[in-house]
Short mmCIF file of C-alpha atoms and ligand atoms in Angstrom, two decimals:
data_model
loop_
_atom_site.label_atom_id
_atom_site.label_comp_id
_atom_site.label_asym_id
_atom_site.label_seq_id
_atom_site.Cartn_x
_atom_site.Cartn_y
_atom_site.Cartn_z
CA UNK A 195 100.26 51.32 22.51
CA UNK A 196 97.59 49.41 21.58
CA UNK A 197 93.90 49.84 20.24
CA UNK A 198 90.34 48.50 20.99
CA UNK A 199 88.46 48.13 18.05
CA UNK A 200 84.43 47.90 17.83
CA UNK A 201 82.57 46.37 14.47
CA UNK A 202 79.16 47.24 13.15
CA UNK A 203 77.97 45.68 9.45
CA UNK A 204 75.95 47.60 7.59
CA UNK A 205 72.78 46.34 6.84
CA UNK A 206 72.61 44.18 9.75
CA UNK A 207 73.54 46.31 12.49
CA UNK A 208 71.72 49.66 10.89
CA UNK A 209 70.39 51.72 8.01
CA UNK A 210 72.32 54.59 8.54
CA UNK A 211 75.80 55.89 8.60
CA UNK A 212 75.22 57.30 12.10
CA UNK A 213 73.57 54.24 13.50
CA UNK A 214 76.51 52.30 12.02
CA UNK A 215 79.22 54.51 13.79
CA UNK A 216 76.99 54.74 17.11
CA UNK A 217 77.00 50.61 17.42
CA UNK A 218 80.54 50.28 16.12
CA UNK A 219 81.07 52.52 19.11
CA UNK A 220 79.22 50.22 21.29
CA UNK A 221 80.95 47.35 20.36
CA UNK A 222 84.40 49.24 21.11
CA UNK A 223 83.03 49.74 24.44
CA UNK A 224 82.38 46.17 25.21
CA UNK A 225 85.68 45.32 23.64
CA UNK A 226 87.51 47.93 25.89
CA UNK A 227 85.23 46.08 28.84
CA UNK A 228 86.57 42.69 27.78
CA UNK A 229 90.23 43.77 28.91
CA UNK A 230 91.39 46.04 25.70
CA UNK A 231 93.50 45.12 22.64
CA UNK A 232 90.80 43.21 21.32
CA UNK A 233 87.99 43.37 18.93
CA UNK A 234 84.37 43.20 19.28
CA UNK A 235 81.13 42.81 16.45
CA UNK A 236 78.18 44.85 17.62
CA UNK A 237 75.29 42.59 19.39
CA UNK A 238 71.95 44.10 19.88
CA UNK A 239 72.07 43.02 23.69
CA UNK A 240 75.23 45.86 24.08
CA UNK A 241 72.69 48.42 22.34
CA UNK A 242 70.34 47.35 25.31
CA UNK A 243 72.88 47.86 27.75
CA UNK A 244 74.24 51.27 26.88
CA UNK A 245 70.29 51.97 26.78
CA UNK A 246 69.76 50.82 30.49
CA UNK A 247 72.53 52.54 31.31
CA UNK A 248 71.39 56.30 30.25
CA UNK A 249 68.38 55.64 31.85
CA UNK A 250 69.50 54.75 35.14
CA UNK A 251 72.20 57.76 35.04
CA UNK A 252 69.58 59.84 34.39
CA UNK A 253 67.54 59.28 37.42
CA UNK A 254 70.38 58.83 39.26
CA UNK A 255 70.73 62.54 38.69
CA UNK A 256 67.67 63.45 40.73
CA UNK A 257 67.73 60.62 42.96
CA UNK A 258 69.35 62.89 45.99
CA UNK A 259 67.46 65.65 45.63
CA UNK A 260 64.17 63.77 45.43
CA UNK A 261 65.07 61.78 48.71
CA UNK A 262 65.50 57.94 47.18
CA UNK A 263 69.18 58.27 48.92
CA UNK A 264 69.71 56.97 52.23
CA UNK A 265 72.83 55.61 54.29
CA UNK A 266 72.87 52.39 56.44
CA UNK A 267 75.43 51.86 58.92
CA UNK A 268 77.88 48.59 59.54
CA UNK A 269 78.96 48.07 62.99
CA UNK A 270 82.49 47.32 63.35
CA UNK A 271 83.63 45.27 66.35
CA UNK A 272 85.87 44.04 68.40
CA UNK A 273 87.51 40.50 67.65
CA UNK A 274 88.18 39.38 71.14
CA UNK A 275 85.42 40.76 73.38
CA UNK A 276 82.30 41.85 70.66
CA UNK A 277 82.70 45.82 71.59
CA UNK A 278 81.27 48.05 68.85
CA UNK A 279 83.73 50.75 68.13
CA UNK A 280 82.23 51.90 65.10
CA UNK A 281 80.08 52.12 61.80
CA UNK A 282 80.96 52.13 58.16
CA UNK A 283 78.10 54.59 56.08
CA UNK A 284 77.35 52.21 53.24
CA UNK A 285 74.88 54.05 50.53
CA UNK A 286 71.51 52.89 49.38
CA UNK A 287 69.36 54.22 46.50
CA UNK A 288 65.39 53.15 46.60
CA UNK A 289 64.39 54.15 43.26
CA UNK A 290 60.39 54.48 42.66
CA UNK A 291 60.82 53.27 39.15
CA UNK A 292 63.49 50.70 39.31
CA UNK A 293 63.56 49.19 43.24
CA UNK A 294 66.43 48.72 45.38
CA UNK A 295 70.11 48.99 43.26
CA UNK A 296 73.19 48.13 44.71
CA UNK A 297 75.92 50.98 44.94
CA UNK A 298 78.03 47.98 43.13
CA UNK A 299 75.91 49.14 40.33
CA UNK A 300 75.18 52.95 40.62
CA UNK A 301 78.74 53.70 42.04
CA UNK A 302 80.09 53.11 38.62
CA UNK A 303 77.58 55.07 36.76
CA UNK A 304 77.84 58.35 39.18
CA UNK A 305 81.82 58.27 38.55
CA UNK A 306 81.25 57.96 34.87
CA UNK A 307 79.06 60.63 35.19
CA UNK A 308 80.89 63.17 37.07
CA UNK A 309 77.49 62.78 39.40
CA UNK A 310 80.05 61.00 41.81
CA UNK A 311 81.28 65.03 43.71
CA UNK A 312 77.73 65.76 44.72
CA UNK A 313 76.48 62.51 45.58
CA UNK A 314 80.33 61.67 47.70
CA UNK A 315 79.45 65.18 49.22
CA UNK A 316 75.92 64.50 50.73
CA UNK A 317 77.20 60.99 51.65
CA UNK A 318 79.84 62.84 53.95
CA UNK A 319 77.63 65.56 54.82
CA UNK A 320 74.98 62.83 55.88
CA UNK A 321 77.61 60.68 57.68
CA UNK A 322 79.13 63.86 59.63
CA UNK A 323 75.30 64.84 60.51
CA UNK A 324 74.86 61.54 61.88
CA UNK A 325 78.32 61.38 63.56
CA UNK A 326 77.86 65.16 65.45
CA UNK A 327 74.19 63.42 66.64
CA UNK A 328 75.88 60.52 68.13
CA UNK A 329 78.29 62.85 69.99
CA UNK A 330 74.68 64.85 71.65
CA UNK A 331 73.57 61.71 72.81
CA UNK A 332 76.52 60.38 74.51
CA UNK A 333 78.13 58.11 71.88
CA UNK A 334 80.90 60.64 70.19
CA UNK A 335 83.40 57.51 71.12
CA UNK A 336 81.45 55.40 68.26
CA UNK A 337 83.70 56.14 65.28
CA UNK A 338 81.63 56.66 61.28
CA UNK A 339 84.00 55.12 58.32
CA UNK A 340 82.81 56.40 55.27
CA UNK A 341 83.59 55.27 51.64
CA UNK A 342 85.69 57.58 49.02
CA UNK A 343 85.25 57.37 45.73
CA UNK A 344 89.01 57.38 44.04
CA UNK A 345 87.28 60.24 41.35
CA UNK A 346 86.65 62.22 44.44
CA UNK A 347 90.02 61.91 46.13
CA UNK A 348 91.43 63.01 42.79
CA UNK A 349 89.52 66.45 43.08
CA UNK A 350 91.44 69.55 43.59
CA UNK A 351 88.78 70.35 46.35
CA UNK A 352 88.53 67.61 48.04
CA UNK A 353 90.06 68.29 51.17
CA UNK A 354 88.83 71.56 51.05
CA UNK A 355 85.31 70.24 51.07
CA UNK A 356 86.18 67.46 53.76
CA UNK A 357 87.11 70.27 55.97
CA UNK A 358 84.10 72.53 55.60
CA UNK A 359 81.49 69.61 56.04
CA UNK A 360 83.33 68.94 59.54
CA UNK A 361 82.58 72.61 60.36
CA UNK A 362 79.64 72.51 58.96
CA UNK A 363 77.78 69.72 61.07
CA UNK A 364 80.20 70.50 64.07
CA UNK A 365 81.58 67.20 64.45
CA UNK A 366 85.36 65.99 65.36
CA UNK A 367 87.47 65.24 62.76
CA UNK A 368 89.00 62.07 65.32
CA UNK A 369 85.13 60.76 65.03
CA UNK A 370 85.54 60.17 61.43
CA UNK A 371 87.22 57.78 59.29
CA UNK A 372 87.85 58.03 55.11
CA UNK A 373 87.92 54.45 53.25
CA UNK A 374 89.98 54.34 50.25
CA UNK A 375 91.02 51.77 48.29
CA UNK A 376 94.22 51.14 46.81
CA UNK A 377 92.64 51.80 42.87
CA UNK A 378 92.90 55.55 44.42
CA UNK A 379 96.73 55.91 44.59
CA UNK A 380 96.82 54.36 40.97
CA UNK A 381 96.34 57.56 38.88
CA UNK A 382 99.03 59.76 40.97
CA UNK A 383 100.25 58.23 43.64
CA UNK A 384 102.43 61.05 44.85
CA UNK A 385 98.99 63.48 44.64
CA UNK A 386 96.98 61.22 46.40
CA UNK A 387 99.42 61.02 49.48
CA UNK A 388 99.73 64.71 49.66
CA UNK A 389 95.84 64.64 49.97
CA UNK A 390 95.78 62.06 52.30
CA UNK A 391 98.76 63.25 54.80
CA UNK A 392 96.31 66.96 54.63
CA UNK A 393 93.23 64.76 56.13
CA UNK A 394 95.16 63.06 58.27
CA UNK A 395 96.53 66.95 59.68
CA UNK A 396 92.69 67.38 59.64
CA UNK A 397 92.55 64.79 62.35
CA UNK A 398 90.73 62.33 60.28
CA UNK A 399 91.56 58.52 60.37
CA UNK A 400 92.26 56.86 56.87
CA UNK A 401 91.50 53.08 56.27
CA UNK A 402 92.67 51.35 53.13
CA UNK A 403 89.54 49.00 51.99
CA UNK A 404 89.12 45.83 49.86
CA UNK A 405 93.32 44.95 51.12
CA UNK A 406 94.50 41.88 48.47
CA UNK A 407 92.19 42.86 45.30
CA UNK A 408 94.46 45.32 44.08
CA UNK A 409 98.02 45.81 43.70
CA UNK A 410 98.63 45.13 47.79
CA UNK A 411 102.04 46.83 47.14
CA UNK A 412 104.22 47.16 50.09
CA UNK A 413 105.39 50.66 49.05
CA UNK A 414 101.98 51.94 49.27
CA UNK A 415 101.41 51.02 52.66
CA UNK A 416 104.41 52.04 53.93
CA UNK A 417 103.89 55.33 51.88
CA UNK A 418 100.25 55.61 53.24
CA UNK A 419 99.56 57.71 56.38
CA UNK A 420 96.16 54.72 56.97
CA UNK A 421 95.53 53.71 60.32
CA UNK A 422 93.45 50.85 59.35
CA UNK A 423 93.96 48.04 56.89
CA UNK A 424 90.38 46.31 55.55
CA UNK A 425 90.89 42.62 54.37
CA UNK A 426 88.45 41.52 51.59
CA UNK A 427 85.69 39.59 51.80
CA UNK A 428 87.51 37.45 49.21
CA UNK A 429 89.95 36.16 52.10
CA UNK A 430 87.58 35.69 54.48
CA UNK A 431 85.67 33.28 52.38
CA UNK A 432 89.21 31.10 52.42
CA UNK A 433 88.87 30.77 56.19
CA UNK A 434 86.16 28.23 55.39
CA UNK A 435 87.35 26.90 51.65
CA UNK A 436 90.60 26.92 50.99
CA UNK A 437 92.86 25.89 54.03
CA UNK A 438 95.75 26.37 52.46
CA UNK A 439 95.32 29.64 50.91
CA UNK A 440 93.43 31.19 54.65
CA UNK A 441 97.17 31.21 56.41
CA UNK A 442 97.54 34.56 54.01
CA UNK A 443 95.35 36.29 56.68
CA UNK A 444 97.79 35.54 59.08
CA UNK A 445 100.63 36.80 57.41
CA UNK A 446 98.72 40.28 56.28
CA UNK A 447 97.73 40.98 60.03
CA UNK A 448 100.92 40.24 61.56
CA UNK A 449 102.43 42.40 58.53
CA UNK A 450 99.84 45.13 59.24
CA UNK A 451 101.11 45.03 62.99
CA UNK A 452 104.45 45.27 62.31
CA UNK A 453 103.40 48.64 60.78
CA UNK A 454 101.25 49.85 63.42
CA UNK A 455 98.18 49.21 61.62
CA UNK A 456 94.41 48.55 62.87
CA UNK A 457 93.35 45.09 60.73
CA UNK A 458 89.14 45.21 60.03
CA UNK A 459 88.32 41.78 58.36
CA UNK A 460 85.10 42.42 56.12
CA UNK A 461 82.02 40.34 55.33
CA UNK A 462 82.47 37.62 58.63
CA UNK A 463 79.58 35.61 58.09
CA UNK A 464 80.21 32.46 60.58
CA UNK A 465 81.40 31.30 63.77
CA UNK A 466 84.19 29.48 62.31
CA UNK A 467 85.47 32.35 60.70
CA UNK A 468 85.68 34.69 63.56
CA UNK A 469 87.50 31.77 65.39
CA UNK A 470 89.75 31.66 62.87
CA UNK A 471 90.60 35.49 62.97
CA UNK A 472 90.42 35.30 66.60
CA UNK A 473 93.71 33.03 66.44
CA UNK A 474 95.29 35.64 63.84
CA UNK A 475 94.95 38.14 65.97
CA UNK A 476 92.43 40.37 63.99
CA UNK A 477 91.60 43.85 65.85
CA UNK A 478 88.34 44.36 64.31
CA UNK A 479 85.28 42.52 61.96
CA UNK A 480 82.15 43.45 59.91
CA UNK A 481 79.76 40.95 58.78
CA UNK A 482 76.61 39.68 58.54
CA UNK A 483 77.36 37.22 61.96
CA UNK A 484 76.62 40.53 64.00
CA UNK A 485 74.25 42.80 61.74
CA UNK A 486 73.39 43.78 58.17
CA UNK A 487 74.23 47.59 57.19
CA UNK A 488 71.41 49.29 59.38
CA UNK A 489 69.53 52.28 59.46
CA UNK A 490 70.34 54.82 61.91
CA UNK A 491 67.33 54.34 64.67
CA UNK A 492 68.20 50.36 64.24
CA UNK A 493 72.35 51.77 65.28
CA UNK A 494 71.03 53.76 68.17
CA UNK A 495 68.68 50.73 69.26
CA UNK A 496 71.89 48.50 68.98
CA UNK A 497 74.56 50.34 71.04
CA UNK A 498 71.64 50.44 73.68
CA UNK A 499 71.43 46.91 73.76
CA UNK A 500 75.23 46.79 73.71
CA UNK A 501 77.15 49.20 75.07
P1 C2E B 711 82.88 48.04 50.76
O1 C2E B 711 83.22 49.42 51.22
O2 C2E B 711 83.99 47.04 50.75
O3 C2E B 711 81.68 47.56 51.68
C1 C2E B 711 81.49 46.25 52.14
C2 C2E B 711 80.35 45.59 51.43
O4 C2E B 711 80.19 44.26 51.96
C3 C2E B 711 78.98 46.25 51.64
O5 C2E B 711 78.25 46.04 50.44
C4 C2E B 711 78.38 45.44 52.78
O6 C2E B 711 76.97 45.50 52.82
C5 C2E B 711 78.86 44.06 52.40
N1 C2E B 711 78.90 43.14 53.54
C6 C2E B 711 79.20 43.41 54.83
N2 C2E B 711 79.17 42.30 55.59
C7 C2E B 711 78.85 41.28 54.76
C8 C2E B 711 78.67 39.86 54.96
O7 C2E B 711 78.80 39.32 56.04
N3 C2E B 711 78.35 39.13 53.85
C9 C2E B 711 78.19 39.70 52.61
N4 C2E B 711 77.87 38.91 51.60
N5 C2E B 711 78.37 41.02 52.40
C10 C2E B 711 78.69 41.81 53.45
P2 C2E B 711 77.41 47.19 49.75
O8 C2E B 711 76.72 48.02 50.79
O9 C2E B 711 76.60 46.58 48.68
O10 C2E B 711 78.55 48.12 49.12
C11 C2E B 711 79.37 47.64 48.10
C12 C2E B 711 80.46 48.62 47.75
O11 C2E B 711 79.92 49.82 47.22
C13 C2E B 711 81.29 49.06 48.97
O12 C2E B 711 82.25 48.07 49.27
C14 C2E B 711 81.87 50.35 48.46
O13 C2E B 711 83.00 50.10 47.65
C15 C2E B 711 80.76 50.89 47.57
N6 C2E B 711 80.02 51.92 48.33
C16 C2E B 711 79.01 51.78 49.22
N7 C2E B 711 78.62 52.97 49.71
C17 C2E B 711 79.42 53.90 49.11
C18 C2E B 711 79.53 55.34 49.24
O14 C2E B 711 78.83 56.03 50.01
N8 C2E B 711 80.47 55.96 48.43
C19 C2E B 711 81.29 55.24 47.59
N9 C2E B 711 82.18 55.91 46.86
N10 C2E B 711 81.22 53.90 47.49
C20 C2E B 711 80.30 53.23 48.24
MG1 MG B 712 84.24 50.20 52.70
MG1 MG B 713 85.68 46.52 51.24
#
């Protein structure tokens, strides 16, 4: 065991028992944020943040159903010849009062707020639609990756509500791929797999994201029915920094290989890099080097320009 605690002074830090309690609470937030078994005095800037981050929650409750939500699309390609085999749905929210936020920062907030099962539910909904249209024009071989929040996998429903959206918009389960990340499997690991073998039954292809930030534990992967292994962005920086430290890469593709796995490197933003990989063997990249997350008329212009 061990305890976070949060300190408030009274007169400083309010006039009134409540206020006192609500900052000491504050403070035992930022003291649980600062890695736990520690102690924190309250600071007006925490005040300010808890503040901002009501607000934003709140709109973020409206945001979908007032339109400010809106998916771009990643194309994944091909390492050794520059096919595009697929997009990864990456969500943006345009807020009228507060601009352009980063899911980095609203991600958080909707799985603090529970807001995380409606929001993860349009996202797939949105993706699917988007997948089935590809299919009418031609292009049902051009796979859609989207993201999964680990709050959502841990819903009883979950695959329930996978299943129907695929009914739903009418599109083929092998057209879709789920992105988890290894902070999923933390909370039950033997739960999560049973979810994950009952979308892979679905037909639906599973990709572990974000591969070395976590645990990276060989049982999961062995455990995991994932098709596709994501390296961070983190490694991929090596390739131009650390040359030492970028022969990892190697070693996690030809490990990922060994157990039949697709390897996506993320966030390839030079030529170097992609040489690099190129060498290692990597199946498949995303990065800035071939496009930005797009919107879907820019995809449909793109696979027309490349096949
Ligand atoms: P992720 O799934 O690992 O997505 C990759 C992130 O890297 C995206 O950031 C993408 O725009 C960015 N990226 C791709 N190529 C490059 C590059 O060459 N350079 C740089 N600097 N960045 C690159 P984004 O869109 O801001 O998303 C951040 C994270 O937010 C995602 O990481 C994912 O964990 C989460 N996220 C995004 N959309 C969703 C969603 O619909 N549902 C859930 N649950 N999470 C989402
Ligand atoms: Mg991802
Ligand atoms: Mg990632």
């Amino acid at each position: 065991m061990s305890a976070s605690a949060g300190i408030a002074i009274y007169p400083d830090d309010g006039d009134t028992a409540e206020e006192i309690f609500k900052n000491a609470d504050s403070a035992m937030y930022a003291a649980k944020k600062a890695g736990k078994n520690c102690w924190r005095f309250y600071e007006a800037a925490m005040q300010r943040e808890a503040y901002e981050k009501m607000v934003l929650t709140n709109s973020l409750r409206y945001a979908i159903n007032r339109g400010e939500m809106l998916l771009h699309y990643q194309p994944q390609v091909v390492v050794a010849d520059g096919t595009v085999v697929g997009f990864e749905a990456l969500l943006r929210w345009d807020s009228p009062e507060y601009g352009s936020i980063p899911p980095t920062s609203f991600v958080p907030l909707a799985e603090q707020s529970g807001l995380i099962h409606s929001m993860g539910h349009w996202v797939l909904h949105e993706a699917c639609r988007f997948a089935r249209h590809l299919d009418d024009i031609g292009r049902g071989d051009v796979r859609i990756a989207v993201n999964v929040s680990p709050y959502q996998l841990a819903a009883d429903d979950f695959v329930d509500s996978v299943s129907a959206i695929l009914s739903e918009t009418g599109v083929e389960a092998s057209q879709m791929e789920l992105e988890i990340t290894e902070t999923a499997l933390l909370v039950s690991l033997d739960d999560s797999i049973r979810k994950l073998n009952e979308l892979r039954a679905l037909g639906i292809r599973l990709s572990l994201d974000d591969f070395g930030t976590g645990y990276s534990s060989l049982t999961y992967l062995q455990r995991l029915p994932a098709k596709t292994l994501k390296i961070d962005k983190s490694f991929i920086d090596m390739i131009l920094t650390d040359e030492d430290q970028r022969a990892i890469i190697g070693s996690i593709v030809d490990m990922a290989h060994i157990m039949k796995m697709t390897v996506v490197a993320e966030g390839v933003e030079t030529e170097q890099q992609l040489d690099y990989l190129r060498r290692c063997r990597c199946d498949l990249f995303q990065g800035y080097i071939v496009s930005r997350p797009v919107t879907e008329k820019e995809v449909i212009r793109f696979l027309s320009n490349r096949g």
